[in-house]
Tab-separated table of C-alpha atoms in Angstrom:
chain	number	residue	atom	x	y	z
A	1	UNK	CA	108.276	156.717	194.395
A	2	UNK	CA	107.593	157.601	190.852
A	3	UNK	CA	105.667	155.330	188.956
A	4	UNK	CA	105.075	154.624	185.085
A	5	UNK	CA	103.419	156.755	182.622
A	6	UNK	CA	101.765	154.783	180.655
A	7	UNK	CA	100.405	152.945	184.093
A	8	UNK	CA	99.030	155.809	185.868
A	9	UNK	CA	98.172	158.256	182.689
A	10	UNK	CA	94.651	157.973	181.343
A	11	UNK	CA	94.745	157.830	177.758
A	12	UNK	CA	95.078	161.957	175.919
A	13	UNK	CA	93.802	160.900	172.906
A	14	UNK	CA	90.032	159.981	172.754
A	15	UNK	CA	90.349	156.820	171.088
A	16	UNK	CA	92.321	155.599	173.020
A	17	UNK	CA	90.160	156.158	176.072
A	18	UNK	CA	86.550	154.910	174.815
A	19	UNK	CA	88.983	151.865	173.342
A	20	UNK	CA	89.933	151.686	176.902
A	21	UNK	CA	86.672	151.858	178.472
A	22	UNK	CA	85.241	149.143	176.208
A	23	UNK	CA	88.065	147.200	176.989
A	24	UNK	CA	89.656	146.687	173.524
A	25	UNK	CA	92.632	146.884	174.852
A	26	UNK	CA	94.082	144.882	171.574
A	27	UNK	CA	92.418	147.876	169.076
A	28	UNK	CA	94.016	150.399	171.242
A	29	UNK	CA	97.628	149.185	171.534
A	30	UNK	CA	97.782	148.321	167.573
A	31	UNK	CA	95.515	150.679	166.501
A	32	UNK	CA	97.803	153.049	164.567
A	33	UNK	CA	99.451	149.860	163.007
A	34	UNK	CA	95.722	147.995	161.988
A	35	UNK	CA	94.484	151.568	160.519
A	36	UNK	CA	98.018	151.407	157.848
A	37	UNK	CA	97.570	147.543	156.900
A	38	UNK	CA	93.993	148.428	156.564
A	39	UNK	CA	94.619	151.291	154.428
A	40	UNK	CA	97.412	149.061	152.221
A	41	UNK	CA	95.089	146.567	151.377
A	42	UNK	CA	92.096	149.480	150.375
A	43	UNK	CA	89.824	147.734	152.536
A	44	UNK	CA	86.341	149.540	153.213
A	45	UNK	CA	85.345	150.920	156.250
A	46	UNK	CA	83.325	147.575	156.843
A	47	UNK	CA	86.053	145.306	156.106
A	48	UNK	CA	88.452	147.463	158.398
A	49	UNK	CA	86.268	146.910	161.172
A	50	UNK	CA	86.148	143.290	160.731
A	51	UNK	CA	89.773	143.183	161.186
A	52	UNK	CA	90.034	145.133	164.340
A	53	UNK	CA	87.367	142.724	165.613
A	54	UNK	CA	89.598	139.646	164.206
A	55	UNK	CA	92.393	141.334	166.180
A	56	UNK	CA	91.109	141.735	169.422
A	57	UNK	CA	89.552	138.144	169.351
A	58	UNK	CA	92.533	136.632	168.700
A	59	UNK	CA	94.516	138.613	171.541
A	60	UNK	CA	91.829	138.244	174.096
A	61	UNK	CA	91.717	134.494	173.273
A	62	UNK	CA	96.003	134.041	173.388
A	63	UNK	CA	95.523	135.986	177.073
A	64	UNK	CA	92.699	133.968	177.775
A	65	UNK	CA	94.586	130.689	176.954
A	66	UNK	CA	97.760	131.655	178.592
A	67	UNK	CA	95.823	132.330	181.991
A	68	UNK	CA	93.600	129.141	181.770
A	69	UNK	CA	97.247	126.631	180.807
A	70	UNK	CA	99.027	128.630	184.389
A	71	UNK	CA	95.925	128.435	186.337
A	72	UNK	CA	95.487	124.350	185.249
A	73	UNK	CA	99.028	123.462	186.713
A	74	UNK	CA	100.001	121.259	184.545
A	75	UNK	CA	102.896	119.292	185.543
A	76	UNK	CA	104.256	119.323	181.314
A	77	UNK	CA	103.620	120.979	178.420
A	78	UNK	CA	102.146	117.931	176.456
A	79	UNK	CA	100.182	117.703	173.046
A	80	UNK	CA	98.451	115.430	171.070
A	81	UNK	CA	100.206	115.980	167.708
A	82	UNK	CA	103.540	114.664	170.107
A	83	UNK	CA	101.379	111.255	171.097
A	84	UNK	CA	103.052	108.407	169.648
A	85	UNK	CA	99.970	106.522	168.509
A	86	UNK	CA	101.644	103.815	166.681
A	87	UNK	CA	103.532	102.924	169.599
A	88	UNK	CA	100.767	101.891	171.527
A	89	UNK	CA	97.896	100.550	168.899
A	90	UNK	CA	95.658	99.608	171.698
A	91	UNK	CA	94.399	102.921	171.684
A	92	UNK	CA	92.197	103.956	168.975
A	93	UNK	CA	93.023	108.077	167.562
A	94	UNK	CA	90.028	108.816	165.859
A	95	UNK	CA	88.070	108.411	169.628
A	96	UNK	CA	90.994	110.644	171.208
A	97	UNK	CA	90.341	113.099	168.266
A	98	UNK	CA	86.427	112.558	169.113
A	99	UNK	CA	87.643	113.585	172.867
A	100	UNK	CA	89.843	116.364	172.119
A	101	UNK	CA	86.462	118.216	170.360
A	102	UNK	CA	85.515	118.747	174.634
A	103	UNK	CA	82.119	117.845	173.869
A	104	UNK	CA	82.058	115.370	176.715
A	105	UNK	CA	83.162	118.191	178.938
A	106	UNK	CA	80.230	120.045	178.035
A	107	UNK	CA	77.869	117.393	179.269
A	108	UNK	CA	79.577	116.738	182.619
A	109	UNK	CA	81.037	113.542	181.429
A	110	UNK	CA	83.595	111.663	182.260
A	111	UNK	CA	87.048	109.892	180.935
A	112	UNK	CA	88.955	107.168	182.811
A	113	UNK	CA	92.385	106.047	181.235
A	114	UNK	CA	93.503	103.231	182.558
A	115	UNK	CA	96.978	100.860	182.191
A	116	UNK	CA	99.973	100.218	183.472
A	117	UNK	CA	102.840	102.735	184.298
A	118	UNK	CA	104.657	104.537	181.523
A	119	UNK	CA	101.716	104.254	178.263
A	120	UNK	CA	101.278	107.679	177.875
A	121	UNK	CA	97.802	108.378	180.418
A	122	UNK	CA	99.686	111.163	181.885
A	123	UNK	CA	100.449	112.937	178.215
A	124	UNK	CA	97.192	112.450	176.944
A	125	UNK	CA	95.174	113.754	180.395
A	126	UNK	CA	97.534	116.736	179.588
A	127	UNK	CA	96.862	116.824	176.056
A	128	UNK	CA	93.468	116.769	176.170
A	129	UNK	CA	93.009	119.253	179.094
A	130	UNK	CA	94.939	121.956	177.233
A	131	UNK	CA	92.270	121.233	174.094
A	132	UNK	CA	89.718	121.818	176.468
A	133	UNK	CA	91.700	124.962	177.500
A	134	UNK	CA	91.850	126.207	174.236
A	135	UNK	CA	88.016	125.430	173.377
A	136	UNK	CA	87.160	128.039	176.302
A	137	UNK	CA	86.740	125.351	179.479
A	138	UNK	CA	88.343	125.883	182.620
A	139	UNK	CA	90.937	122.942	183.892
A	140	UNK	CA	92.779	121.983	186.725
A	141	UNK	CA	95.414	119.107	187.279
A	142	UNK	CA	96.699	117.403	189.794
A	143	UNK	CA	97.255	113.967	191.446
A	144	UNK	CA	95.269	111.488	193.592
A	145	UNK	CA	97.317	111.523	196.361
A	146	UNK	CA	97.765	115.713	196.145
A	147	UNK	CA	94.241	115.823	196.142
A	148	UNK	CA	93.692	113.424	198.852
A	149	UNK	CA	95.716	115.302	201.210
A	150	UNK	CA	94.706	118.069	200.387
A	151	UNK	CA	91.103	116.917	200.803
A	152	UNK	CA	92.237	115.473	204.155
A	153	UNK	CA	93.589	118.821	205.852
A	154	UNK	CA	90.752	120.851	204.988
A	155	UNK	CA	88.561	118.243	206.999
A	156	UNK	CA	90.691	118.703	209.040
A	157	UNK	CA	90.457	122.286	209.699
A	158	UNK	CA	86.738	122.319	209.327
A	159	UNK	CA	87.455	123.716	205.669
A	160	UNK	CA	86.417	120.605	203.706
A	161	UNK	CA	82.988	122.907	202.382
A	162	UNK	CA	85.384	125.486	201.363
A	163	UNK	CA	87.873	122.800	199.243
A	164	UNK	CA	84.737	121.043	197.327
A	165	UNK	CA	83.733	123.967	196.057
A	166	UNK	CA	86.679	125.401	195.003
A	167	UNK	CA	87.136	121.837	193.090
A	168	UNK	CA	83.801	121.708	191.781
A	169	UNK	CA	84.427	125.462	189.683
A	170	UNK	CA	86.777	124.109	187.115
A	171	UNK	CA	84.583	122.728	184.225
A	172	UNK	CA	87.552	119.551	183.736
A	173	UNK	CA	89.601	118.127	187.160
A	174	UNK	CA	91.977	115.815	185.608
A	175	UNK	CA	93.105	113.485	188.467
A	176	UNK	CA	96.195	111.894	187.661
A	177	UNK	CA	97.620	108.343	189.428
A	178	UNK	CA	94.776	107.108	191.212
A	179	UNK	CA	96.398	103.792	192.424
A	180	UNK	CA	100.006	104.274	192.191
A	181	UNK	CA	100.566	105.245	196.214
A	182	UNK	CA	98.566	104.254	199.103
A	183	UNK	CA	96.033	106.488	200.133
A	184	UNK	CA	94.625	108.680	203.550
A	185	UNK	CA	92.362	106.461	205.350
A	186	UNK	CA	89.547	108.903	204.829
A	187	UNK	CA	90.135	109.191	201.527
A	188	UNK	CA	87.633	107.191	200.360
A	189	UNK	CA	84.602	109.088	202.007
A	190	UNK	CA	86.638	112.680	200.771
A	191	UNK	CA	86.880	111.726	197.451
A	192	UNK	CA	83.271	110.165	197.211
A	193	UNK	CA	81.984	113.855	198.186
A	194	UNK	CA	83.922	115.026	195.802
A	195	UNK	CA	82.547	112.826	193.236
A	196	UNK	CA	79.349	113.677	193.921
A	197	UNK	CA	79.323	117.369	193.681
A	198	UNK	CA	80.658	117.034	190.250
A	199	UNK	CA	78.125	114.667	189.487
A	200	UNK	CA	76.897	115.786	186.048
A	201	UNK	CA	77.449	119.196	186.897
A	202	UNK	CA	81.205	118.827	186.125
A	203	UNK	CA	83.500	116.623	183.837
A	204	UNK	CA	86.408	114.670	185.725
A	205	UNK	CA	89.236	112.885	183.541
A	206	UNK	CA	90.897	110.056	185.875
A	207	UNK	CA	94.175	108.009	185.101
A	208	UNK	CA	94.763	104.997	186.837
A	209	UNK	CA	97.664	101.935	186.726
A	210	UNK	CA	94.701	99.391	188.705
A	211	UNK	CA	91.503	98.274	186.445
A	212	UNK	CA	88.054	99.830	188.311
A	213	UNK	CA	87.729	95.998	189.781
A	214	UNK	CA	90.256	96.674	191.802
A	215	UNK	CA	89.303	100.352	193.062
A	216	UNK	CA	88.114	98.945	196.142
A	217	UNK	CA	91.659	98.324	197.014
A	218	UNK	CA	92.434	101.409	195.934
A	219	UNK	CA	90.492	103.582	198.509
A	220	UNK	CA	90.319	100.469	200.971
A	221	UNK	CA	86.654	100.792	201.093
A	222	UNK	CA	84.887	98.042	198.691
A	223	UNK	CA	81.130	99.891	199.236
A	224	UNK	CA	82.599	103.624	198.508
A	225	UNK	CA	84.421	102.867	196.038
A	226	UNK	CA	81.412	101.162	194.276
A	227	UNK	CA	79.560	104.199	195.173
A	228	UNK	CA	81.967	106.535	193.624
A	229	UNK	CA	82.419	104.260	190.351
A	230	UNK	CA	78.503	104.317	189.885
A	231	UNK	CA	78.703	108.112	189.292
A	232	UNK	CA	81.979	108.131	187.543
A	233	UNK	CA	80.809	105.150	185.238
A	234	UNK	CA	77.447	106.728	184.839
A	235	UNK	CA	78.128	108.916	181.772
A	236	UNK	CA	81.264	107.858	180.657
A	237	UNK	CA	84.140	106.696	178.503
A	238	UNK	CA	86.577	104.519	179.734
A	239	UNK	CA	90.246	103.626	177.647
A	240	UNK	CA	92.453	100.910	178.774
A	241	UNK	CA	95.960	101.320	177.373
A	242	UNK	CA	97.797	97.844	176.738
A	243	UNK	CA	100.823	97.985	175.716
A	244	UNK	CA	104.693	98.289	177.148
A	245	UNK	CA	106.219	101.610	178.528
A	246	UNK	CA	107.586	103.726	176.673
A	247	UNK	CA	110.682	104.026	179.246
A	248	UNK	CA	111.111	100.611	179.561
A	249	UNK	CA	111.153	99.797	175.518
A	250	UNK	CA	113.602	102.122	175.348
A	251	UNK	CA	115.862	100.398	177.796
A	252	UNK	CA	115.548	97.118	176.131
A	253	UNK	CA	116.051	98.796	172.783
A	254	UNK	CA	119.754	99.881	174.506
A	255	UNK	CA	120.011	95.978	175.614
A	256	UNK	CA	119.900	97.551	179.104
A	257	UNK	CA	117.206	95.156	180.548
A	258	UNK	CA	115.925	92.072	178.538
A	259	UNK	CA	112.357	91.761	177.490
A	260	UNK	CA	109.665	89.998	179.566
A	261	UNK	CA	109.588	86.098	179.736
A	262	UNK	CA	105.907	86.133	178.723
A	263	UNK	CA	103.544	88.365	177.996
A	264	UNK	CA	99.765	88.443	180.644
A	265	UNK	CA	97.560	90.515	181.176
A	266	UNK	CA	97.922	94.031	180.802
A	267	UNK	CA	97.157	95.882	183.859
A	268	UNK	CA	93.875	97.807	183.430
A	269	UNK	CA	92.668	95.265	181.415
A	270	UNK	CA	89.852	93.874	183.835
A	271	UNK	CA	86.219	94.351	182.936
A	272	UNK	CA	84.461	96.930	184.246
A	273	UNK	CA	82.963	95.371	187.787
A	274	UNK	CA	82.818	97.171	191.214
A	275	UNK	CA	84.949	95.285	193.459
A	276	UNK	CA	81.908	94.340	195.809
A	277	UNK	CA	80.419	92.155	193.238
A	278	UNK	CA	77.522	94.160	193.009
A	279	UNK	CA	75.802	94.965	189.675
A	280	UNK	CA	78.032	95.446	186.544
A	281	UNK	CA	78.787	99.177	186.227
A	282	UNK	CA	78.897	99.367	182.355
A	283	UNK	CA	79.982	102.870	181.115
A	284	UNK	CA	77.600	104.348	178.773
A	285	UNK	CA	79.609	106.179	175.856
């Protein structure tokens, strides 16, 4: 079968092949074109070799950023500058900015938005793992009850080792819709080991429709699920979104459903007790 040039030939000209074997792969494919916008704008020999640095940052980093947003999964392509902030003024931008700066990733901290359905947890867990993306971290997405199960069939078959570590790598696991579905009946005890490898080792960024009072519903398991909220809660930063989704405003803005009767209390809006009635696990920003 014949087979590219340009994939099995090793570079001819010289420069090309040191580029390669330093890996400046960037330099080496634009190299021709860098050397005549260098020479248009007369810049010295020093200033043309900050540029071919410039370059090859800047294409390592848009490979680097492509890889890390396919490898996270994310279910949407969501940003922050698409966040409709006035919308719901229960949450406060200037601490979402504050977030989006990753420095709580760096110290193995974690985030818990919490509210009810349709307030925008889901497009700012994306949001803020593709900042963390783009300010070098590694992220990966998915939902409480993939995780679960997927938690519960490598127990299964004696693999369970094997899973935890593989989701303690990424430096941000963004679990999204912890309380919407039931639960395995395990899933408690899984997701507690989970929990605790990351344990200040690695940052975790949960969104849930149920307050943390009510987390021992949750997982069905009032003492693990305190367990697991005195790690989460341990270094943390906890949002609860209250306010009306976005979905449904728009269907009473069409006249297609009429508005609520009266307004109580937003889901996610309890204070921050382990369902046991143990001590109060207050988050420490």
């Amino acid at each position: 079968m014949a087979r590219g040039k340009k994939a099995t030939e090793a570079p001819t000209d010289p420069h090309e092949a040191m580029l390669a074997r330093l890996q400046l792969t960037g330099i080496r494919d634009q190299l021709d074109s860098l050397l005549d916008e260098a020479a248009r704008a007369d810049l010295s020999a020093r200033e043309t070799l900050i540029l071919l640095c410039e370059r090859e940052i800047a294409r390592k980093d848009h490979r680097r950023i492509e890889m890390g947003l396919k490898l996270a999964h994310f279910p949407a392509v969501k940003e922050l500058a698409g966040f409709d902030f006035e919308a719901q003024p229960s949450i406060d931008p200037k601490q979402i900015r504050d977030l989006a700066a990753s420095r709580w990733i760096a110290n193995g901290e974690n985030v818990l938005l919490l509210g009810p359905p349709g307030v925008g947890k889901t497009h700012l867990s994306i949001a803020l793992g593709r900042e963390a993306i783009l300010a070098g971290y590694t992220v990966q997405f998915t939902t409480a009850t993939t995780l679960a199960a997927g938690l519960a069939k490598a127990h299964g078959e004696r693999r369970l080792d094997e899973k935890l570590l593989a989701l303690s790598k990424p430096k941000l696991l963004i679990v999204d819709e912890l309380g919407y579905l039931p639960l395995e009946p395990d899933a408690a005890h899984l997701f507690f080991q989970l929990v605790s490898r990351r344990y200040e080792a690695g940052a975790m960024l949960i969104t849930s429709n149920r307050s943390v009072a009510e987390w021992g519903t949750v997982f069905a398991d009032p003492v693990v699920a305190t367990a697991i909220l005195d790690r989460l809660l341990h270094h943390s930063h906890v949002l609860t979104i209250r306010g009306d989704s976005y979905r449904l405003r728009a269907k009473r803005k069409s006249g297609l459903i009429k508005p609520p009767a009266g307004d109580g209390p937003p889901v996610g809006s309890a204070s921050l007790r382990p369902a046991t009635g143990g001590t109060n696990l207050q988050p420490r920003s």
